[in-house]
Coordinates of C-alpha atoms in Angstrom, one line a residue:
X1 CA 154.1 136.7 31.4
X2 CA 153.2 139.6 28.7
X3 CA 150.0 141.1 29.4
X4 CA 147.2 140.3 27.2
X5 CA 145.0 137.5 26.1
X6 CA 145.8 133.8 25.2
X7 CA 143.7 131.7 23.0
X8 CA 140.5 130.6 24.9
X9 CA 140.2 126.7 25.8
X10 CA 138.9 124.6 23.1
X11 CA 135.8 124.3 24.2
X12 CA 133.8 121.3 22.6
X13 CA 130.7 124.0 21.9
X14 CA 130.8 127.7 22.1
X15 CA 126.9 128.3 22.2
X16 CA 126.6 129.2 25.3
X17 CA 123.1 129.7 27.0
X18 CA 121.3 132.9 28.7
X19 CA 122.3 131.1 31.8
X20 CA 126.4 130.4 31.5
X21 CA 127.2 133.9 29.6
X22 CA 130.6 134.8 28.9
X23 CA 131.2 138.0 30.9
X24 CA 132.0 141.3 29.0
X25 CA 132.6 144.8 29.8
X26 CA 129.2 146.5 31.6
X27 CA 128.3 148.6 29.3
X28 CA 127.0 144.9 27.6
X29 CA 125.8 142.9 30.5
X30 CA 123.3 145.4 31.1
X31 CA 120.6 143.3 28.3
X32 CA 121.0 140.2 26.6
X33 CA 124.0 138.0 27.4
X34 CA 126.9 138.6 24.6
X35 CA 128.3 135.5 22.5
X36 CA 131.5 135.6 22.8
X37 CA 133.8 136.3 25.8
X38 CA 135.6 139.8 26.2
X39 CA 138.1 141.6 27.8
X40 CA 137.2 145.1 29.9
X41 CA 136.4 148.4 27.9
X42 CA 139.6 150.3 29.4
X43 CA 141.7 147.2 27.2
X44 CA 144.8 147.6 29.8
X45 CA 142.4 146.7 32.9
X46 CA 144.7 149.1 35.3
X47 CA 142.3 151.6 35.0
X48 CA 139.7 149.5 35.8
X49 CA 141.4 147.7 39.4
X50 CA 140.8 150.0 42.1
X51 CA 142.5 149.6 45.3
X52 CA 140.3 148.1 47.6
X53 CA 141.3 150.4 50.8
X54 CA 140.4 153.4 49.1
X55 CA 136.9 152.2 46.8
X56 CA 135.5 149.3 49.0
X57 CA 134.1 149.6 52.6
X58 CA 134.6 147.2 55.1
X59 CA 132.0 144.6 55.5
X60 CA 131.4 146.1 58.8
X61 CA 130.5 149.5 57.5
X62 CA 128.6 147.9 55.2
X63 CA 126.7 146.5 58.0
X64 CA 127.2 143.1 56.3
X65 CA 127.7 139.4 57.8
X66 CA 131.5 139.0 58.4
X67 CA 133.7 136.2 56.7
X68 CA 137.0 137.3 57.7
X69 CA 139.0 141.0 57.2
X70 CA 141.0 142.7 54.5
X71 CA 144.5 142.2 54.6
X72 CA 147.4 143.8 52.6
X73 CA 150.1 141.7 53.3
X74 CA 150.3 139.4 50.5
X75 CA 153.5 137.7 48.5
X76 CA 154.6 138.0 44.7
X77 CA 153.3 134.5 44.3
X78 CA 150.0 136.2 44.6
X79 CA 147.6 139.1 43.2
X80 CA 148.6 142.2 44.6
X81 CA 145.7 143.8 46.2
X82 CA 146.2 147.5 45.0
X83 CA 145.4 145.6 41.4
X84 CA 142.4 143.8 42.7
X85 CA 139.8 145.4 41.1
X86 CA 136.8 146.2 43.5
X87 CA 132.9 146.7 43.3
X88 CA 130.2 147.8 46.3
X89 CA 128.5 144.4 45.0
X90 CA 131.6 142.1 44.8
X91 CA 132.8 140.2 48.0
X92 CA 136.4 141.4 48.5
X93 CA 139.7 139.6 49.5
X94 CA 139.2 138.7 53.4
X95 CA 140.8 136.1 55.7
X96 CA 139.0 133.3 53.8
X97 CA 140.3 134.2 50.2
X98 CA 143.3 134.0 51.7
X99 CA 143.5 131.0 53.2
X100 CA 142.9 129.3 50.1
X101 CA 145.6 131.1 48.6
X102 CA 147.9 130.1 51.1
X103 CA 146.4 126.7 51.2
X104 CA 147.4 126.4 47.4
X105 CA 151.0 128.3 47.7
X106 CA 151.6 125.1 50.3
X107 CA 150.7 122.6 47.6
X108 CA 152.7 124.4 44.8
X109 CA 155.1 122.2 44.1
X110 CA 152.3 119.3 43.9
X111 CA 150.5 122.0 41.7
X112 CA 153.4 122.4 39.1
X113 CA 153.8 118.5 39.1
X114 CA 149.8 117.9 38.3
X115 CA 151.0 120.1 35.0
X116 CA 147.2 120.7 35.2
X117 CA 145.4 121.4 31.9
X118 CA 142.4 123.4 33.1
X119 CA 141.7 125.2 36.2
X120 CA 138.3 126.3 37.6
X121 CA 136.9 129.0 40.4
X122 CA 133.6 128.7 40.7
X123 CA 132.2 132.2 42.7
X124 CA 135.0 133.6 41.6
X125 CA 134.6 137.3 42.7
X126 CA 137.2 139.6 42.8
X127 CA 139.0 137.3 41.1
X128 CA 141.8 137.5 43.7
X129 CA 142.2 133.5 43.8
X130 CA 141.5 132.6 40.5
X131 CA 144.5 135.1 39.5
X132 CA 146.4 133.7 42.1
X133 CA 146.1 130.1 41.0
X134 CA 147.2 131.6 37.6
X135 CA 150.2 133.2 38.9
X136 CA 151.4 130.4 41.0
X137 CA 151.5 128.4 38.0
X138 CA 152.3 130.6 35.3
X139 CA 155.9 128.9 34.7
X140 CA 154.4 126.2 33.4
X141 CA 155.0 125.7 29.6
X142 CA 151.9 122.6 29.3
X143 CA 149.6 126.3 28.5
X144 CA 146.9 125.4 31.2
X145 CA 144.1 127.2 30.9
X146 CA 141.7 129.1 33.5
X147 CA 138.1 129.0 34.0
X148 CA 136.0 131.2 36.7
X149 CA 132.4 131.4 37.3
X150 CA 129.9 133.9 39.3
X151 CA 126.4 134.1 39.0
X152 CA 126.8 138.2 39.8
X153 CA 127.7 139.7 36.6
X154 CA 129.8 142.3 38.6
X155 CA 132.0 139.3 40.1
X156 CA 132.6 138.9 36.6
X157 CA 133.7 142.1 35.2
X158 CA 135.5 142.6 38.4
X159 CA 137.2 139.3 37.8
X160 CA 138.1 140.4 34.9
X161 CA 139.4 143.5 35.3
X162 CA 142.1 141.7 38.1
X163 CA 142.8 139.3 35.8
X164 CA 144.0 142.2 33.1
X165 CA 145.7 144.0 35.4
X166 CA 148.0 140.9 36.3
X167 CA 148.7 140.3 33.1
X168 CA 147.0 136.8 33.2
X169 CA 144.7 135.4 31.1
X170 CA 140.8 133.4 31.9
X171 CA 137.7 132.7 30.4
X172 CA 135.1 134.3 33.0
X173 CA 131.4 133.2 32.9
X174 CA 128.2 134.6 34.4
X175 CA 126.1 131.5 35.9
X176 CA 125.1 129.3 38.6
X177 CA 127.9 126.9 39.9
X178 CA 128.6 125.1 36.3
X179 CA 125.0 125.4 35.1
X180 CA 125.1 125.2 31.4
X181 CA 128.8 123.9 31.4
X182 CA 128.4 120.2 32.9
X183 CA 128.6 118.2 29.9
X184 CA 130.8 120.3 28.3
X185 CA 133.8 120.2 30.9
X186 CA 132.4 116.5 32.2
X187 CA 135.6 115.2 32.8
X188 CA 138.4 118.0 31.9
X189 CA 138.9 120.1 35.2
X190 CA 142.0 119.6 36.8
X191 CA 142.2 121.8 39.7
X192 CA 138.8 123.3 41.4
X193 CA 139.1 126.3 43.8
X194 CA 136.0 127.6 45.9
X195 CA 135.4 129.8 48.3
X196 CA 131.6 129.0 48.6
X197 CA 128.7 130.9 50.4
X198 CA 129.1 129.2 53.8
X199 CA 127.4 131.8 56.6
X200 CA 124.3 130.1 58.3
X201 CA 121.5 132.5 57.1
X202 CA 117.5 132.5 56.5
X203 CA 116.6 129.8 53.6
X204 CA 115.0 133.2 51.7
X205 CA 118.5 134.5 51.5
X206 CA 119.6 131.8 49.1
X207 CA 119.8 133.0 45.4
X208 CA 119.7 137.0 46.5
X209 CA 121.2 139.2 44.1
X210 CA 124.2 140.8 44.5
X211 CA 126.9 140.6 47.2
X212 CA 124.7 138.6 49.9
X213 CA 125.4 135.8 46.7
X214 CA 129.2 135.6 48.4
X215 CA 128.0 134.6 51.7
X216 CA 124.0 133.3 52.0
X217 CA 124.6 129.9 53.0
X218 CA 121.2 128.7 54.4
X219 CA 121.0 125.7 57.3
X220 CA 124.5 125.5 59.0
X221 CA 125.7 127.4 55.5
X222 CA 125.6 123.9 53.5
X223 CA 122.5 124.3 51.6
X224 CA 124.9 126.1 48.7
X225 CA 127.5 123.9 49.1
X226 CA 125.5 120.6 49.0
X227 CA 124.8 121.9 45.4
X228 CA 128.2 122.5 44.6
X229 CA 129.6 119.0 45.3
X230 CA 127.4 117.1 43.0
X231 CA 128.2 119.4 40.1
X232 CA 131.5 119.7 41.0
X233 CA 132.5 115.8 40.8
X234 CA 130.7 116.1 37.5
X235 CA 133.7 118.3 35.8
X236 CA 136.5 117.0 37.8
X237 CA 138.6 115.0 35.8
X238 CA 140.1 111.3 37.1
X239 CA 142.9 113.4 38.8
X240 CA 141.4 116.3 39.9
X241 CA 141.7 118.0 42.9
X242 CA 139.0 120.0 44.9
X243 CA 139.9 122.7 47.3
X244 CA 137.3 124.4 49.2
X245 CA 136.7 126.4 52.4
X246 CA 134.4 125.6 54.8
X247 CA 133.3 126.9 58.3
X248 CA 133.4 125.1 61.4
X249 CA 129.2 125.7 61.6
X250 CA 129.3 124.0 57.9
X251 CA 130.4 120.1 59.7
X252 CA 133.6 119.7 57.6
X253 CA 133.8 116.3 59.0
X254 CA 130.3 115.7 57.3
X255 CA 131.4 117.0 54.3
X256 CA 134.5 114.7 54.3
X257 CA 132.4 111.8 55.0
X258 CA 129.9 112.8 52.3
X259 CA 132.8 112.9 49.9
X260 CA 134.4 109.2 50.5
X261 CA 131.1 108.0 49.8
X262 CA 131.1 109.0 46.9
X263 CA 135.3 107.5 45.9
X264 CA 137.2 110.9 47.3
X265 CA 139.7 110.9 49.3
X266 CA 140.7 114.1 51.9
X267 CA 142.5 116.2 54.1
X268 CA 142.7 119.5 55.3
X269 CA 145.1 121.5 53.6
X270 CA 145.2 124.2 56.4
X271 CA 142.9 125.2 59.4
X272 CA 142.8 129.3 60.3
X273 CA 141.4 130.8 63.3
X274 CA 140.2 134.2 62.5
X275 CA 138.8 136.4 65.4
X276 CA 134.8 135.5 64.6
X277 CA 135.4 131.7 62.6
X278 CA 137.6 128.3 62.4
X279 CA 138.6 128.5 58.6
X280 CA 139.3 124.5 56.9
X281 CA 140.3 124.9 53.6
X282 CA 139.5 121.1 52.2
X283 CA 140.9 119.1 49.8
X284 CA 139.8 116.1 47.9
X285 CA 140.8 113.9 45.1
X286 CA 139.2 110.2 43.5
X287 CA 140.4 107.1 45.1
X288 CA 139.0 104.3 44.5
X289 CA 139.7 102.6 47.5
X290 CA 137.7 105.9 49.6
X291 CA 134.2 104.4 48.8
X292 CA 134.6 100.8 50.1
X293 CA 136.7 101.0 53.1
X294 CA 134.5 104.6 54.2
X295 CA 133.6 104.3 58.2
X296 CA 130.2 105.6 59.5
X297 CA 130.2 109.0 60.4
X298 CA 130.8 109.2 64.4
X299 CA 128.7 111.8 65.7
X300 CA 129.6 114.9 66.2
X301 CA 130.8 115.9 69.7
X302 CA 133.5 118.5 71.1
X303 CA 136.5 116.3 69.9
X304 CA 134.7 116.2 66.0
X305 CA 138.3 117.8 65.0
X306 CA 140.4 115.0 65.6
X307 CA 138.6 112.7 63.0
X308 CA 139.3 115.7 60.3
X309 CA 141.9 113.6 57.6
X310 CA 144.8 116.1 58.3
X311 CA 148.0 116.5 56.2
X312 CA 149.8 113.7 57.9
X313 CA 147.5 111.2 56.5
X314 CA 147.5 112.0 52.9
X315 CA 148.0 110.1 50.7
X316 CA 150.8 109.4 48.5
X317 CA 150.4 111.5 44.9
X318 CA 147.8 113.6 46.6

């Protein structure tokens, strides 16, 4: 693919509100949010990535709640992390970005098949996954188009600035979840990635500015992602697919369960043991059939893991 931009997605309005900005180069999301989406100042973005070993501490030097460590070894199917652009204020690739990675490269071939039209990150960060997505799927000739959203402005421009330097193209937005964008995309999103805030912390912690945005969870870290599942089977189209990672402390059964009640069907993609968390990455797609025949949710106890919908009982076209 040729580096540069792509038309944007026709979107049915482009007045955007203060609260779902476009995201542009700093030196513009320092006041009022811009009208119209832009690329990085440095135009070729290289300059702009920075290689994460060398311009981002660890988050235990940081001092900061762990969700997983950095890791370099990565495939061509993916962003390379020298070009992942980095920021003190920007969660970096760890073990749970890629798991969802690798969670998607395993359904590629179901990807390419979808021929999805638009794709979505919401909290997109680095931008490590939503450029991966992008990649994976980059042979397609349908022109799918890419979405990401943050509400820290610095995700943004560091989404950006990844994107660039891979060559890819995505529209990248500064707000909450999809606030701002719900009745616009009602519908069109194909293929959702998220890699949501899912540490237990203090209620207080939710909404912080920042980097503690990537990772304040609240009660059992579901207080975020209760909010994102609404909004999310808002844009999904009739046959989307969600992907999302969760934490063992987060009740993915509960999730799951939550889900069918509401017509989606699931499994788990892939479950990673990292040396502090159990990893799920989730996925779920409309079935009509999911609502009606749902069974009460047995509760929880130390064999909780075997009720989990794995791959083995997917269903066909899933």
């Amino acid at each position: 693919m040729t580096r540069g931009r792509r038309d944007p997605f026709p979107w049915p309005s482009l007045s955007f509100p203060q609260h779902a900005a476009p995201a542009a180069a700093a030196s513009h999301l320092t006041g009022s949010p811009p009208s119209s989406c832009c690329s990085m100042a440095d135009g070729d973005g290289a300059a702009a990535s920075r290689n994460l070993t060398e311009h981002s501490a660890s988050a235990a030097e940081k001092g900061l709640p762990r969700r997983g460590k950095s890791s370099s070894g990565r495939t061509l199917n993916t962003a390379q992390i020298p070009l992942v652009a980095s920021h003190p204020e920007v969660y970096e690739p760890c073990d749970d970005s890629f798991a969802l990675v690798d969670a998607l490269l395993s359904d590629k071939a179901q990807l390419l098949a979808l021929q999805p039209r638009l794709c979505m990150e919401v909290g997109c960060g680095s931008g490590y996954v939503i450029t991966s997505l992008a990649i994976m799927l980059r042979q397609l000739a349908s022109g799918t188009q890419y979405l990401a959203t943050d509400i820290n402005k610095h995700a943004a421009e560091t989404t950006q600035a990844t994107l660039e330097a891979h060559g890819v193209h995505a529209d990248v937005m500064v707000t909450d979840i999809v606030s701002g964008l719900e009745k616009r995309l009602a519908g069109m999103v194909d293929v959702v990635v998220i890699n949501p805030p899912y540490v237990p912390t203090p209620e207080e912690e939710i909404g912080c500015k920042g980097i503690a945005s990537s990772w304040a969870g609240g009660l059992n870290g579901r207080q975020v992602i209760d909010r994102i599942l609404p909004a999310v089977r808002e844009i999904l189209s009739e046959r989307g697919w969600l992907y999302m990672v969760t934490l063992e402390d987060n009740d993915p059964l509960d999730i799951c369960h939550l889900m069918s009640e509401m017509g989606y069907a699931s499994r788990v993609v892939l479950k990673r043991c990292t040396e502090e968390e159990s990893l799920f990455v989730l996925k779920f797609w409309r079935d009509p059939h999911t609502a009606t025949n749902a069974s009460p949710k047995s509760p929880k106890s130390e064999s909780w893991f075997s009720q989990l919908p794995f791959k083995s009982l997917w269903h066909k076209g899933s």
